[in-house]
Coordinates of C-alpha atoms and ligand atoms in Angstrom, one line a residue:
M1 CA -38.8 40.7 18.1
N2 CA -38.4 41.1 14.4
I3 CA -35.4 39.2 12.9
H4 CA -34.1 40.2 9.5
R5 CA -31.3 38.2 8.0
T6 CA -28.5 40.4 6.6
A7 CA -26.1 39.7 3.8
E8 CA -23.5 38.7 6.5
D9 CA -25.7 35.8 7.4
I10 CA -25.5 34.3 4.0
H11 CA -22.6 32.0 3.2
I12 CA -22.0 29.4 0.5
I13 CA -21.8 25.7 1.4
N14 CA -20.6 23.0 -0.9
A15 CA -20.5 19.6 0.9
V16 CA -19.7 16.9 -1.5
D17 CA -17.9 14.1 0.5
P18 CA -19.5 11.9 3.2
S19 CA -17.7 13.6 6.0
A20 CA -18.7 17.1 4.9
V21 CA -22.3 15.9 4.2
R22 CA -22.5 14.7 7.9
T23 CA -21.0 17.9 9.2
R24 CA -23.3 20.2 7.2
F25 CA -26.5 18.1 7.2
R26 CA -28.4 20.0 9.8
E27 CA -27.3 23.4 8.6
V28 CA -28.3 22.8 5.0
L29 CA -31.5 20.9 5.7
A30 CA -32.5 23.8 7.9
H31 CA -33.0 25.7 4.6
F32 CA -36.1 23.6 4.1
G33 CA -38.8 25.6 5.9
S34 CA -41.6 23.6 7.5
G35 CA -44.8 24.0 9.4
V36 CA -44.6 23.2 13.1
V37 CA -46.8 20.7 15.0
V38 CA -46.8 19.2 18.5
I39 CA -47.6 15.5 18.5
T40 CA -49.5 14.7 21.7
S41 CA -50.7 11.5 23.4
I42 CA -51.1 10.2 26.9
D43 CA -48.9 7.9 28.9
S44 CA -50.0 4.7 30.7
S45 CA -51.0 6.7 33.7
G46 CA -53.2 9.0 31.6
A47 CA -50.7 12.0 31.8
P48 CA -50.3 14.1 28.7
V49 CA -47.1 13.8 26.7
G50 CA -46.0 15.7 23.6
M51 CA -43.1 16.7 21.3
T52 CA -42.5 19.4 18.7
V53 CA -42.2 18.0 15.2
G54 CA -41.3 19.6 11.9
S55 CA -41.3 16.4 9.8
F56 CA -45.1 16.1 9.7
T57 CA -46.6 15.4 6.3
S58 CA -49.8 14.4 4.7
I59 CA -49.5 11.0 3.0
S60 CA -52.7 9.8 1.5
I61 CA -56.3 11.0 1.0
E62 CA -57.9 7.6 0.4
P63 CA -57.4 6.3 3.0
P64 CA -56.6 9.5 4.9
L65 CA -53.1 9.0 6.3
V66 CA -50.5 11.4 7.7
G67 CA -47.1 10.8 9.2
F68 CA -44.1 12.1 11.0
F69 CA -40.5 11.0 11.9
A70 CA -39.5 10.7 15.6
G71 CA -35.9 10.3 16.8
H72 CA -35.3 6.9 18.6
N73 CA -34.4 8.8 21.8
S74 CA -37.8 10.6 21.9
T75 CA -39.5 10.1 25.3
T76 CA -42.9 10.8 23.6
L77 CA -42.6 8.1 20.9
P78 CA -43.1 5.0 23.1
H79 CA -46.3 6.5 24.5
V80 CA -47.6 7.3 21.0
L81 CA -46.9 3.7 20.0
G82 CA -48.1 2.2 23.3
N83 CA -51.3 4.2 23.3
S84 CA -51.8 3.9 19.5
E85 CA -53.5 7.3 19.5
F86 CA -52.1 10.8 18.9
C87 CA -53.2 14.3 18.0
V88 CA -51.3 16.5 15.6
N89 CA -51.5 20.1 16.9
V90 CA -50.7 22.4 14.0
L91 CA -49.2 25.4 15.8
S92 CA -50.4 29.0 15.2
E93 CA -47.9 31.8 14.6
D94 CA -48.2 33.1 18.2
Q95 CA -47.3 29.6 19.6
H96 CA -43.6 29.8 19.0
S97 CA -42.9 29.7 22.8
L98 CA -44.9 26.5 23.0
A99 CA -42.9 25.0 20.1
R100 CA -39.7 25.6 22.2
V101 CA -41.3 24.1 25.4
F102 CA -42.3 20.9 23.5
A103 CA -38.8 20.7 21.9
R104 CA -37.4 20.0 25.4
S105 CA -37.0 16.3 26.2
G106 CA -39.0 14.6 28.9
S107 CA -39.7 17.5 31.2
D108 CA -43.2 18.5 32.4
K109 CA -44.1 20.3 29.2
F110 CA -47.8 20.7 30.0
E111 CA -47.4 22.9 33.1
G112 CA -49.5 26.0 32.4
V113 CA -50.6 24.7 29.0
D114 CA -54.3 24.8 28.2
W115 CA -55.6 21.6 26.5
T116 CA -58.7 19.5 26.1
P117 CA -58.8 15.8 25.3
S118 CA -59.8 14.7 21.8
I119 CA -62.2 11.8 21.3
N120 CA -59.2 9.5 21.4
G121 CA -58.0 11.1 24.6
S122 CA -54.9 12.8 23.1
P123 CA -54.4 16.5 24.1
R124 CA -55.7 19.2 21.8
L125 CA -53.6 22.3 22.6
A126 CA -55.7 25.5 23.0
G127 CA -55.0 28.1 20.3
A128 CA -53.7 25.6 17.7
H129 CA -54.1 26.3 14.0
A130 CA -55.6 22.9 13.4
W131 CA -56.1 19.5 15.2
I132 CA -55.7 16.2 13.5
D133 CA -56.7 13.2 15.6
C134 CA -55.0 9.9 14.5
T135 CA -54.7 6.2 15.3
V136 CA -51.3 4.7 14.6
D137 CA -51.6 2.7 11.3
E138 CA -48.0 1.5 11.0
H139 CA -44.5 2.4 12.0
R140 CA -41.0 1.5 11.1
A141 CA -37.4 2.4 11.8
I142 CA -35.6 4.4 9.1
G143 CA -32.1 5.5 9.9
D144 CA -32.0 7.0 13.4
H145 CA -35.7 7.9 13.3
R146 CA -39.0 6.0 13.3
F147 CA -41.6 6.8 10.7
V148 CA -45.0 6.8 12.3
V149 CA -48.1 6.7 10.0
G150 CA -51.5 7.7 11.4
G151 CA -55.0 7.1 10.1
V152 CA -56.9 10.3 10.4
G153 CA -60.1 10.0 12.6
A154 CA -61.0 13.7 13.0
L155 CA -60.0 17.1 11.5
V156 CA -60.7 20.3 13.3
V157 CA -59.9 24.0 12.5
P158 CA -61.0 25.6 15.8
A159 CA -60.6 29.2 14.8
T160 CA -59.0 31.5 12.3
S161 CA -55.3 32.0 12.9
D162 CA -52.0 32.2 11.0
P163 CA -49.6 29.3 10.9
L164 CA -46.2 29.0 12.5
V165 CA -43.2 28.3 10.2
F166 CA -39.7 27.1 11.0
H167 CA -36.8 28.0 8.8
R168 CA -33.0 28.2 9.5
S169 CA -33.6 27.8 13.3
L170 CA -36.0 30.7 13.5
F171 CA -39.8 30.7 13.9
H172 CA -41.7 32.8 11.4
G173 CA -45.1 33.8 10.6
L174 CA -45.8 37.2 9.2
R175 CA -42.9 38.3 11.5
A176 CA -39.9 36.3 12.8
H177 CA -39.5 35.4 16.5
R178 CA -36.4 34.4 18.4
Ligands
FMN1 C1 -39.1 23.2 14.9 C2 -38.7 21.9 15.5 C3 -39.0 20.7 14.7 C4 -38.6 19.5 15.2 N1 -38.9 18.4 14.5 C5 -38.6 17.1 15.0 C6 -39.0 16.0 14.2 O1 -39.6 16.0 13.1 N2 -38.7 14.8 14.8 C7 -38.0 14.7 16.0 O2 -37.8 13.5 16.4 N3 -37.7 15.7 16.7 C8 -38.0 17.0 16.2 N4 -37.6 18.1 16.9 C9 -36.9 17.9 18.2 C10 -37.8 17.4 19.3 O3 -38.9 18.3 19.6 C11 -37.0 17.2 20.6 O4 -36.0 16.2 20.4 C12 -37.8 16.9 21.8 O5 -36.9 17.0 22.9 C13 -38.4 15.6 21.9 O6 -39.1 15.4 23.1 P1 -39.2 14.0 23.8 O7 -37.9 13.4 23.9 O8 -39.8 14.4 25.2 O9 -40.2 13.2 23.0 C14 -38.0 19.4 16.5 C15 -37.7 20.5 17.2 C16 -38.1 21.8 16.7 C17 -37.8 23.0 17.5

């Protein structure tokens, strides 16, 4: 479904005191568009786990480091830290439904999802735009999130596809999807 924002969607926000900043934080920060990844790992029984993340970023080329922020309530985070390995699945434009599935907390998100294990065992989701296999390098609490830094072990672009983009609560590519 194509979504086009109209002039009625646009309104001005000017949050300048601490209370207004807290109230408007999510709404205004949503103006920063991002790519979308699913961070995957395995739990102590070997079952796959994963969560949708927009805070993924590249950090360093030498050494090759990437990172993301995970909320303290994430059920995936303890498994990433316990396993010390994870895979960054950069989603393709047509994987917006997968992004919604992996944005649910704790449920069985892998039902019906095609994946293969990376060398470090973390799930590589079929159809992803890119796979980045990582080992946890360091992590620290910042505010209500934990910053996780990964050393990059492998980089794969499995096929040609277009990337998924998230902006103001909508998924975009060449078209927008609800
Ligand atoms: C586009 C998008 C980006 C997201 N980015 C993040 C993020 O960077 N960090 C985070 O902790 N949660 C993020 N979330 C929310 C998590 O996916 C959500 O809290 C999920 O339930 C976590 O699953 P878990 O508790 O099973 O680990 C994002 C959700 C969406 C839809």
